[in-house]
PDB file of C-alpha atoms in Angstrom:
ATOM      1  CA  MET X  12      96.010  93.218  86.371  1.00  0.00           C
ATOM      2  CA  LYS X  13      97.790  91.815  88.609  1.00  0.00           C
ATOM      3  CA  LEU X  14     100.137  89.173  86.157  1.00  0.00           C
ATOM      4  CA  LEU X  15     102.347  86.454  88.134  1.00  0.00           C
ATOM      5  CA  ARG X  16     104.237  83.409  87.279  1.00  0.00           C
ATOM      6  CA  PHE X  17     104.116  79.954  89.002  1.00  0.00           C
ATOM      7  CA  GLY X  18     105.731  76.645  88.979  1.00  0.00           C
ATOM      8  CA  ALA X  19     109.062  75.211  89.257  1.00  0.00           C
ATOM      9  CA  ASN X  20     111.911  76.490  88.052  1.00  0.00           C
ATOM     10  CA  GLY X  21     112.871  77.219  85.097  1.00  0.00           C
ATOM     11  CA  ALA X  22     109.041  75.276  83.600  1.00  0.00           C
ATOM     12  CA  GLU X  23     107.026  78.798  85.090  1.00  0.00           C
ATOM     13  CA  LYS X  24     103.781  78.933  83.246  1.00  0.00           C
ATOM     14  CA  PRO X  25     102.227  82.448  83.172  1.00  0.00           C
ATOM     15  CA  GLY X  26      99.139  83.211  85.099  1.00  0.00           C
ATOM     16  CA  LEU X  27      97.183  86.061  87.327  1.00  0.00           C
ATOM     17  CA  LEU X  28      95.677  86.669  90.398  1.00  0.00           C
ATOM     18  CA  HIS X  29      92.005  87.058  89.976  1.00  0.00           C
ATOM     19  CA  ILE X  30      89.872  89.775  91.909  1.00  0.00           C
ATOM     20  CA  ASP X  31      88.415  86.706  93.875  1.00  0.00           C
ATOM     21  CA  GLY X  32      92.247  86.451  95.109  1.00  0.00           C
ATOM     22  CA  THR X  33      92.959  83.003  93.196  1.00  0.00           C
ATOM     23  CA  ILE X  34      95.729  81.963  90.493  1.00  0.00           C
ATOM     24  CA  ARG X  35      94.564  81.218  87.721  1.00  0.00           C
ATOM     25  CA  ASP X  36      96.596  79.494  84.693  1.00  0.00           C
ATOM     26  CA  LEU X  37      96.965  81.762  81.130  1.00  0.00           C
ATOM     27  CA  SER X  38      99.408  79.564  79.274  1.00  0.00           C
ATOM     28  CA  GLY X  39      96.016  78.788  77.013  1.00  0.00           C
ATOM     29  CA  VAL X  40      96.426  82.308  76.664  1.00  0.00           C
ATOM     30  CA  VAL X  41      99.842  83.476  75.996  1.00  0.00           C
ATOM     31  CA  PRO X  42     103.361  81.662  75.942  1.00  0.00           C
ATOM     32  CA  ASP X  43     104.595  83.446  78.794  1.00  0.00           C
ATOM     33  CA  LEU X  44     104.959  87.154  80.335  1.00  0.00           C
ATOM     34  CA  ALA X  45     107.871  88.161  77.909  1.00  0.00           C
ATOM     35  CA  GLY X  46     108.218  90.030  74.793  1.00  0.00           C
ATOM     36  CA  ALA X  47     105.331  90.906  72.996  1.00  0.00           C
ATOM     37  CA  VAL X  48     103.415  89.675  74.956  1.00  0.00           C
ATOM     38  CA  LEU X  49     104.456  92.683  77.643  1.00  0.00           C
ATOM     39  CA  HIS X  50     103.412  95.734  74.752  1.00  0.00           C
ATOM     40  CA  PRO X  51     100.216  97.209  75.684  1.00  0.00           C
ATOM     41  CA  GLU X  52      98.368  94.687  72.625  1.00  0.00           C
ATOM     42  CA  GLY X  53      99.695  91.582  74.150  1.00  0.00           C
ATOM     43  CA  LEU X  54      98.677  93.250  77.867  1.00  0.00           C
ATOM     44  CA  ALA X  55      95.365  94.320  76.116  1.00  0.00           C
ATOM     45  CA  LYS X  56      94.942  90.470  75.187  1.00  0.00           C
ATOM     46  CA  ILE X  57      95.229  89.145  78.449  1.00  0.00           C
ATOM     47  CA  ALA X  58      92.780  91.933  80.265  1.00  0.00           C
ATOM     48  CA  ALA X  59      90.377  90.881  77.382  1.00  0.00           C
ATOM     49  CA  THR X  60      90.152  87.290  78.507  1.00  0.00           C
ATOM     50  CA  ASP X  61      87.393  86.068  81.107  1.00  0.00           C
ATOM     51  CA  ALA X  62      89.571  85.774  83.826  1.00  0.00           C
ATOM     52  CA  GLY X  63      86.867  83.529  85.829  1.00  0.00           C
ATOM     53  CA  SER X  64      87.157  81.041  83.259  1.00  0.00           C
ATOM     54  CA  LEU X  65      90.679  80.014  83.302  1.00  0.00           C
ATOM     55  CA  PRO X  66      91.749  76.447  85.471  1.00  0.00           C
ATOM     56  CA  LEU X  67      92.838  77.011  88.904  1.00  0.00           C
ATOM     57  CA  VAL X  68      96.218  76.951  90.034  1.00  0.00           C
ATOM     58  CA  ASP X  69      97.146  74.932  93.014  1.00  0.00           C
ATOM     59  CA  THR X  70      97.715  77.672  95.821  1.00  0.00           C
ATOM     60  CA  GLY X  71     101.147  75.730  97.554  1.00  0.00           C
ATOM     61  CA  ALA X  72     102.367  76.820  94.044  1.00  0.00           C
ATOM     62  CA  ARG X  73     105.774  78.244  93.721  1.00  0.00           C
ATOM     63  CA  LEU X  74     106.139  81.844  92.277  1.00  0.00           C
ATOM     64  CA  GLY X  75     108.973  82.589  89.931  1.00  0.00           C
ATOM     65  CA  PRO X  76     110.320  86.470  88.811  1.00  0.00           C
ATOM     66  CA  CYS X  77     106.973  87.022  87.447  1.00  0.00           C
ATOM     67  CA  VAL X  78     108.549  88.531  84.311  1.00  0.00           C
ATOM     68  CA  ALA X  79     110.380  86.361  81.967  1.00  0.00           C
ATOM     69  CA  GLY X  80     113.377  87.097  78.640  1.00  0.00           C
ATOM     70  CA  THR X  81     114.552  89.984  80.731  1.00  0.00           C
ATOM     71  CA  GLY X  82     117.725  91.007  78.769  1.00  0.00           C
ATOM     72  CA  LYS X  83     118.904  93.510  80.981  1.00  0.00           C
ATOM     73  CA  PHE X  84     118.663  94.161  84.718  1.00  0.00           C
ATOM     74  CA  ILE X  85     119.347  97.899  85.421  1.00  0.00           C
ATOM     75  CA  CYS X  86     119.433  99.353  88.941  1.00  0.00           C
ATOM     76  CA  ILE X  87     120.004 102.981  89.756  1.00  0.00           C
ATOM     77  CA  GLY X  88     122.215 103.546  92.649  1.00  0.00           C
ATOM     78  CA  LEU X  89     121.480 106.232  95.404  1.00  0.00           C
ATOM     79  CA  ASN X  90     119.007 107.093  94.261  1.00  0.00           C
ATOM     80  CA  TYR X  91     117.128 107.809  97.794  1.00  0.00           C
ATOM     81  CA  ALA X  92     118.477 111.079  99.270  1.00  0.00           C
ATOM     82  CA  ASP X  93     118.109 109.810 102.100  1.00  0.00           C
ATOM     83  CA  HIS X  94     119.519 106.738 101.472  1.00  0.00           C
ATOM     84  CA  ALA X  95     122.270 108.752  99.909  1.00  0.00           C
ATOM     85  CA  ALA X  96     122.593 110.023 103.310  1.00  0.00           C
ATOM     86  CA  GLU X  97     123.215 107.162 105.175  1.00  0.00           C
ATOM     87  CA  SER X  98     125.463 106.323 103.173  1.00  0.00           C
ATOM     88  CA  GLY X  99     127.551 109.206 103.499  1.00  0.00           C
ATOM     89  CA  LEU X 100     127.712 109.939  99.909  1.00  0.00           C
ATOM     90  CA  ASP X 101     126.369 112.853  98.143  1.00  0.00           C
ATOM     91  CA  VAL X 102     123.250 112.950  95.760  1.00  0.00           C
ATOM     92  CA  PRO X 103     124.577 112.546  92.266  1.00  0.00           C
ATOM     93  CA  PRO X 104     124.210 114.910  89.444  1.00  0.00           C
ATOM     94  CA  GLU X 105     122.809 112.151  86.896  1.00  0.00           C
ATOM     95  CA  PRO X 106     121.642 109.020  87.754  1.00  0.00           C
ATOM     96  CA  VAL X 107     124.018 105.862  89.087  1.00  0.00           C
ATOM     97  CA  ILE X 108     123.491 103.318  86.481  1.00  0.00           C
ATOM     98  CA  PHE X 109     124.834  99.755  87.281  1.00  0.00           C
ATOM     99  CA  MET X 110     124.205  95.991  85.981  1.00  0.00           C
ATOM    100  CA  LYS X 111     123.244  92.827  88.057  1.00  0.00           C
ATOM    101  CA  ALA X 112     123.352  89.788  85.944  1.00  0.00           C
ATOM    102  CA  THR X 113     119.813  88.510  84.804  1.00  0.00           C
ATOM    103  CA  SER X 114     121.131  84.774  86.497  1.00  0.00           C
ATOM    104  CA  ALA X 115     120.465  86.808  89.991  1.00  0.00           C
ATOM    105  CA  ILE X 116     116.985  86.726  89.014  1.00  0.00           C
ATOM    106  CA  CYS X 117     114.737  84.167  91.023  1.00  0.00           C
ATOM    107  CA  GLY X 118     111.125  84.083  92.437  1.00  0.00           C
ATOM    108  CA  PRO X 119     109.838  86.176  94.995  1.00  0.00           C
ATOM    109  CA  ASN X 120     110.202  83.435  97.911  1.00  0.00           C
ATOM    110  CA  ASP X 121     113.142  81.950  96.843  1.00  0.00           C
ATOM    111  CA  PRO X 122     116.217  81.777  99.323  1.00  0.00           C
ATOM    112  CA  ILE X 123     118.914  84.815 100.135  1.00  0.00           C
ATOM    113  CA  ILE X 124     121.856  82.971  99.444  1.00  0.00           C
ATOM    114  CA  ILE X 125     124.495  83.702 101.015  1.00  0.00           C
ATOM    115  CA  PRO X 126     127.307  83.159  98.744  1.00  0.00           C
ATOM    116  CA  ARG X 127     131.144  81.831  99.448  1.00  0.00           C
ATOM    117  CA  ASP X 128     133.495  83.494 101.979  1.00  0.00           C
ATOM    118  CA  SER X 129     130.574  86.228 102.059  1.00  0.00           C
ATOM    119  CA  GLU X 130     129.974  88.433 105.293  1.00  0.00           C
ATOM    120  CA  LYS X 131     128.421  91.882 104.320  1.00  0.00           C
ATOM    121  CA  THR X 132     124.903  90.455 102.633  1.00  0.00           C
ATOM    122  CA  ASP X 133     122.795  93.377 102.992  1.00  0.00           C
ATOM    123  CA  TRP X 134     119.439  93.333 101.758  1.00  0.00           C
ATOM    124  CA  GLU X 135     117.538  96.575  99.690  1.00  0.00           C
ATOM    125  CA  VAL X 136     113.732  97.197  99.057  1.00  0.00           C
ATOM    126  CA  GLU X 137     113.164  98.189  95.576  1.00  0.00           C
ATOM    127  CA  LEU X 138     110.710  99.379  92.951  1.00  0.00           C
ATOM    128  CA  ALA X 139     110.807  97.755  89.742  1.00  0.00           C
ATOM    129  CA  VAL X 140     109.559  98.917  86.357  1.00  0.00           C
ATOM    130  CA  ILE X 141     108.947  96.280  83.836  1.00  0.00           C
ATOM    131  CA  ILE X 142     109.371  97.492  79.857  1.00  0.00           C
ATOM    132  CA  GLY X 143     106.205  96.720  77.734  1.00  0.00           C
ATOM    133  CA  LYS X 144     107.338  99.064  74.951  1.00  0.00           C
ATOM    134  CA  PRO X 145     110.775  99.092  73.287  1.00  0.00           C
ATOM    135  CA  ALA X 146     112.577 102.657  74.731  1.00  0.00           C
ATOM    136  CA  LYS X 147     115.458 104.434  72.486  1.00  0.00           C
ATOM    137  CA  TYR X 148     115.685 107.785  72.860  1.00  0.00           C
ATOM    138  CA  VAL X 149     112.143 108.676  74.303  1.00  0.00           C
ATOM    139  CA  SER X 150     111.640 111.993  76.171  1.00  0.00           C
ATOM    140  CA  GLU X 151     110.731 111.855  79.829  1.00  0.00           C
ATOM    141  CA  ALA X 152     106.695 112.920  78.851  1.00  0.00           C
ATOM    142  CA  GLN X 153     106.743 109.890  76.341  1.00  0.00           C
ATOM    143  CA  ALA X 154     108.344 107.594  79.102  1.00  0.00           C
ATOM    144  CA  MET X 155     105.281 106.213  80.350  1.00  0.00           C
ATOM    145  CA  ASP X 156     104.221 104.803  77.386  1.00  0.00           C
ATOM    146  CA  HIS X 157     106.897 102.195  77.375  1.00  0.00           C
ATOM    147  CA  VAL X 158     106.328 100.696  81.046  1.00  0.00           C
ATOM    148  CA  ALA X 159     104.313  97.775  81.485  1.00  0.00           C
ATOM    149  CA  GLY X 160     104.423  98.021  85.317  1.00  0.00           C
ATOM    150  CA  TYR X 161     105.696  97.062  88.272  1.00  0.00           C
ATOM    151  CA  ALA X 162     106.776  95.029  91.035  1.00  0.00           C
ATOM    152  CA  VAL X 163     108.507  94.476  94.287  1.00  0.00           C
ATOM    153  CA  THR X 164     112.149  93.417  94.189  1.00  0.00           C
ATOM    154  CA  ASN X 165     115.243  92.422  96.515  1.00  0.00           C
ATOM    155  CA  ASP X 166     118.598  93.884  95.460  1.00  0.00           C
ATOM    156  CA  VAL X 167     120.480  91.876  97.891  1.00  0.00           C
ATOM    157  CA  SER X 168     124.156  92.853  97.651  1.00  0.00           C
ATOM    158  CA  GLU X 169     127.158  91.896  98.613  1.00  0.00           C
ATOM    159  CA  ARG X 170     128.868  95.301 100.107  1.00  0.00           C
ATOM    160  CA  ALA X 171     132.816  93.759 101.110  1.00  0.00           C
ATOM    161  CA  PHE X 172     132.696  92.127  97.030  1.00  0.00           C
ATOM    162  CA  GLN X 173     130.083  95.406  95.887  1.00  0.00           C
ATOM    163  CA  THR X 174     133.073  98.323  97.512  1.00  0.00           C
ATOM    164  CA  GLU X 175     136.064  96.933  99.182  1.00  0.00           C
ATOM    165  CA  ARG X 176     137.497  94.651  96.191  1.00  0.00           C
ATOM    166  CA  ALA X 177     138.790  96.427  92.840  1.00  0.00           C
ATOM    167  CA  GLY X 178     136.591  96.822  90.015  1.00  0.00           C
ATOM    168  CA  GLN X 179     132.373  98.105  89.496  1.00  0.00           C
ATOM    169  CA  TRP X 180     130.029  97.218  91.768  1.00  0.00           C
ATOM    170  CA  THR X 181     128.697  94.225  89.407  1.00  0.00           C
ATOM    171  CA  LYS X 182     130.373  91.586  91.645  1.00  0.00           C
ATOM    172  CA  GLY X 183     128.527  92.244  94.506  1.00  0.00           C
ATOM    173  CA  LYS X 184     125.113  92.600  92.966  1.00  0.00           C
ATOM    174  CA  SER X 185     125.394  89.229  91.059  1.00  0.00           C
ATOM    175  CA  CYS X 186     125.078  86.551  92.968  1.00  0.00           C
ATOM    176  CA  ASP X 187     122.694  83.557  92.455  1.00  0.00           C
ATOM    177  CA  ASN X 188     119.191  84.692  93.935  1.00  0.00           C
ATOM    178  CA  PHE X 189     120.671  88.262  94.600  1.00  0.00           C
ATOM    179  CA  GLY X 190     117.330  90.003  92.568  1.00  0.00           C
ATOM    180  CA  GLN X 191     113.588  88.101  93.529  1.00  0.00           C
ATOM    181  CA  ILE X 192     111.141  90.062  91.323  1.00  0.00           C
ATOM    182  CA  GLY X 193     107.285  90.009  92.267  1.00  0.00           C
ATOM    183  CA  PRO X 194     105.013  88.559  93.702  1.00  0.00           C
ATOM    184  CA  TRP X 195     103.369  89.895  90.438  1.00  0.00           C
ATOM    185  CA  LEU X 196     104.120  92.568  87.909  1.00  0.00           C
ATOM    186  CA  VAL X 197     100.953  95.315  88.347  1.00  0.00           C
ATOM    187  CA  THR X 198      99.957  97.068  85.211  1.00  0.00           C
ATOM    188  CA  LYS X 199     100.696 100.688  85.177  1.00  0.00           C
ATOM    189  CA  ASP X 200      96.656 101.482  85.011  1.00  0.00           C
ATOM    190  CA  GLU X 201      96.386 100.095  88.869  1.00  0.00           C
ATOM    191  CA  ILE X 202      99.643 102.340  90.120  1.00  0.00           C
ATOM    192  CA  PRO X 203      98.097 106.087  88.571  1.00  0.00           C
ATOM    193  CA  ASP X 204     101.079 107.357  91.318  1.00  0.00           C
ATOM    194  CA  PRO X 205     104.756 105.646  91.967  1.00  0.00           C
ATOM    195  CA  GLN X 206     106.121 108.540  93.193  1.00  0.00           C
ATOM    196  CA  ASN X 207     103.822 107.940  95.898  1.00  0.00           C
ATOM    197  CA  LEU X 208     104.046 104.250  97.597  1.00  0.00           C
ATOM    198  CA  PRO X 209     105.159 102.935 100.827  1.00  0.00           C
ATOM    199  CA  MET X 210     107.509 100.791 100.975  1.00  0.00           C
ATOM    200  CA  TRP X 211     109.056  97.906 103.919  1.00  0.00           C
ATOM    201  CA  LEU X 212     111.472  95.345 105.117  1.00  0.00           C
ATOM    202  CA  THR X 213     111.809  93.235 107.908  1.00  0.00           C
ATOM    203  CA  VAL X 214     114.832  90.839 109.456  1.00  0.00           C
ATOM    204  CA  ASN X 215     113.413  88.574 111.514  1.00  0.00           C
ATOM    205  CA  GLY X 216     109.946  90.882 112.200  1.00  0.00           C
ATOM    206  CA  GLU X 217     112.007  94.191 112.957  1.00  0.00           C
ATOM    207  CA  LYS X 218     111.688  97.240 110.644  1.00  0.00           C
ATOM    208  CA  MET X 219     114.588  97.796 108.852  1.00  0.00           C
ATOM    209  CA  GLN X 220     113.542  99.872 105.820  1.00  0.00           C
ATOM    210  CA  ASP X 221     110.110 101.792 106.391  1.00  0.00           C
ATOM    211  CA  GLY X 222     110.226 105.112 102.909  1.00  0.00           C
ATOM    212  CA  SER X 223     108.464 105.660 100.151  1.00  0.00           C
ATOM    213  CA  THR X 224     108.758 106.035  96.987  1.00  0.00           C
ATOM    214  CA  ARG X 225     107.832 109.634  97.068  1.00  0.00           C
ATOM    215  CA  THR X 226     111.953 110.230  98.129  1.00  0.00           C
ATOM    216  CA  MET X 227     113.422 109.118  94.920  1.00  0.00           C
ATOM    217  CA  VAL X 228     115.711 111.676  93.305  1.00  0.00           C
ATOM    218  CA  TYR X 229     115.661 110.493  89.867  1.00  0.00           C
ATOM    219  CA  GLY X 230     111.808 109.358  89.021  1.00  0.00           C
ATOM    220  CA  VAL X 231     110.105 106.718  86.913  1.00  0.00           C
ATOM    221  CA  ALA X 232     109.952 108.920  84.296  1.00  0.00           C
ATOM    222  CA  HIS X 233     112.726 110.292  83.928  1.00  0.00           C
ATOM    223  CA  VAL X 234     115.074 107.083  84.624  1.00  0.00           C
ATOM    224  CA  VAL X 235     113.258 105.055  81.758  1.00  0.00           C
ATOM    225  CA  SER X 236     113.926 108.363  79.702  1.00  0.00           C
ATOM    226  CA  TYR X 237     117.449 108.631  80.731  1.00  0.00           C
ATOM    227  CA  LEU X 238     118.375 105.106  80.177  1.00  0.00           C
ATOM    228  CA  SER X 239     116.661 105.155  76.779  1.00  0.00           C
ATOM    229  CA  GLN X 240     119.350 107.874  75.565  1.00  0.00           C
ATOM    230  CA  PHE X 241     122.701 104.681  76.339  1.00  0.00           C
ATOM    231  CA  MET X 242     120.580 102.189  75.374  1.00  0.00           C
ATOM    232  CA  THR X 243     117.405 100.511  73.734  1.00  0.00           C
ATOM    233  CA  LEU X 244     115.191  99.033  76.448  1.00  0.00           C
ATOM    234  CA  HIS X 245     113.438  95.997  75.886  1.00  0.00           C
ATOM    235  CA  ALA X 246     110.145  94.211  76.548  1.00  0.00           C
ATOM    236  CA  GLY X 247     111.154  92.642  79.866  1.00  0.00           C
ATOM    237  CA  ASP X 248     113.477  94.705  80.995  1.00  0.00           C
ATOM    238  CA  VAL X 249     113.575  94.758  84.708  1.00  0.00           C
ATOM    239  CA  ILE X 250     115.044  99.099  85.870  1.00  0.00           C
ATOM    240  CA  SER X 251     115.239  98.484  89.950  1.00  0.00           C
ATOM    241  CA  THR X 252     114.969 102.308  91.172  1.00  0.00           C
ATOM    242  CA  GLY X 253     116.872 102.098  94.265  1.00  0.00           C
ATOM    243  CA  THR X 254     116.661 102.006  97.973  1.00  0.00           C
ATOM    244  CA  PRO X 255     115.085 104.075 100.506  1.00  0.00           C
ATOM    245  CA  PRO X 256     117.403 104.080 103.879  1.00  0.00           C
ATOM    246  CA  GLY X 257     117.702 101.144 106.527  1.00  0.00           C
ATOM    247  CA  VAL X 258     120.282  98.647 104.255  1.00  0.00           C
ATOM    248  CA  GLY X 259     122.551  97.377 106.969  1.00  0.00           C
ATOM    249  CA  LEU X 260     125.369  98.907 105.854  1.00  0.00           C
ATOM    250  CA  GLY X 261     123.358 102.487 107.068  1.00  0.00           C
ATOM    251  CA  MET X 262     123.515 101.082 110.498  1.00  0.00           C
ATOM    252  CA  LYS X 263     125.847 101.634 113.271  1.00  0.00           C
ATOM    253  CA  PRO X 264     127.735  99.672 113.785  1.00  0.00           C
ATOM    254  CA  PRO X 265     126.733  97.667 110.620  1.00  0.00           C
ATOM    255  CA  ARG X 266     124.665  95.060 110.163  1.00  0.00           C
ATOM    256  CA  TYR X 267     124.619  92.052 107.685  1.00  0.00           C
ATOM    257  CA  LEU X 268     121.957  88.887 107.218  1.00  0.00           C
ATOM    258  CA  LYS X 269     123.650  85.546 108.283  1.00  0.00           C
ATOM    259  CA  ALA X 270     121.575  81.831 107.711  1.00  0.00           C
ATOM    260  CA  GLY X 271     118.188  81.644 109.662  1.00  0.00           C
ATOM    261  CA  ASP X 272     117.354  84.816 108.891  1.00  0.00           C
ATOM    262  CA  VAL X 273     113.916  85.708 106.975  1.00  0.00           C
ATOM    263  CA  VAL X 274     113.514  88.836 105.247  1.00  0.00           C
ATOM    264  CA  GLU X 275     110.263  90.216 104.679  1.00  0.00           C
ATOM    265  CA  LEU X 276     108.930  93.064 102.120  1.00  0.00           C
ATOM    266  CA  GLY X 277     107.006  94.551 100.105  1.00  0.00           C
ATOM    267  CA  ILE X 278     105.925  97.787  97.956  1.00  0.00           C
ATOM    268  CA  GLU X 279     101.769  99.427  98.889  1.00  0.00           C
ATOM    269  CA  GLY X 280      99.663  97.920  96.196  1.00  0.00           C
ATOM    270  CA  LEU X 281     102.276  95.298  94.496  1.00  0.00           C
ATOM    271  CA  GLY X 282     102.561  92.696  97.050  1.00  0.00           C
ATOM    272  CA  ARG X 283     105.005  91.228  99.543  1.00  0.00           C
ATOM    273  CA  GLN X 284     108.069  88.723  99.013  1.00  0.00           C
ATOM    274  CA  ARG X 285     109.058  86.962 101.886  1.00  0.00           C
ATOM    275  CA  GLN X 286     113.047  84.680 102.420  1.00  0.00           C
ATOM    276  CA  ASP X 287     114.835  82.514 104.096  1.00  0.00           C
ATOM    277  CA  VAL X 288     118.493  83.454 104.447  1.00  0.00           C
ATOM    278  CA  VAL X 289     120.744  79.942 103.938  1.00  0.00           C
ATOM    279  CA  ALA X 290     124.085  79.324 103.210  1.00  0.00           C
ATOM    280  CA  ASP X 291     125.566  78.246  99.574  1.00  0.00           C
ATOM    281  CA  GLN X 292     127.304  74.935 100.233  1.00  0.00           C
TER     282      GLN X 292
END
């Protein structure tokens, strides 16, 4: 299934992408794509629904983030061997974990907002893993039982805030609209191998990132298991699993976003995003 949320910011409703390409309203079936709805039983209830009988949604409706109630937005740094190389850094011996504020989450086509005093706002196409069933101390063999599905995310980053100022990476990762998620949550049954997904990103039509989850250092099952040793993962938590090479930081000379740019990105089977870049006021 391809699940989504539509409507005005803060008032989104659950929906799904029907096989005929239309968007259908799920609000009469489930309250939102959050919590227990993401458990296996909740997803089974949606799957058993006659999608063709659900109300049609206006094709011009805004798409919101494809999951609600996210308690943790966890990111994995330097998780692609070729991206670590372009950053001039070694592949880490364990996954690098940092947090992105949940207030950064927005819809897949909502604008990238360059924050005040920013000169180094960058792009990162990433595979997001959406947790469906709580996970604590799970083995790698059990990890996929706790995944509801996958989505595209843009881990937008302000590199000066991230690495040139004291402290941790979080403040360079958490500005408003630095976490586009969607367009839809694709349930894991539709993605038999999350470690073989082509992914790409363009700026103003120019290809910047052209990679694959094949070069991920720590795969989805390992990351879910690893994180569950340190914290309980809850339904709706998002894990952004790292980016392939081609970010602005790695270019010579580095290249960053400016107001007026257009960013487009996607992952095979998971859809695509489009974002206008605007300056914060």
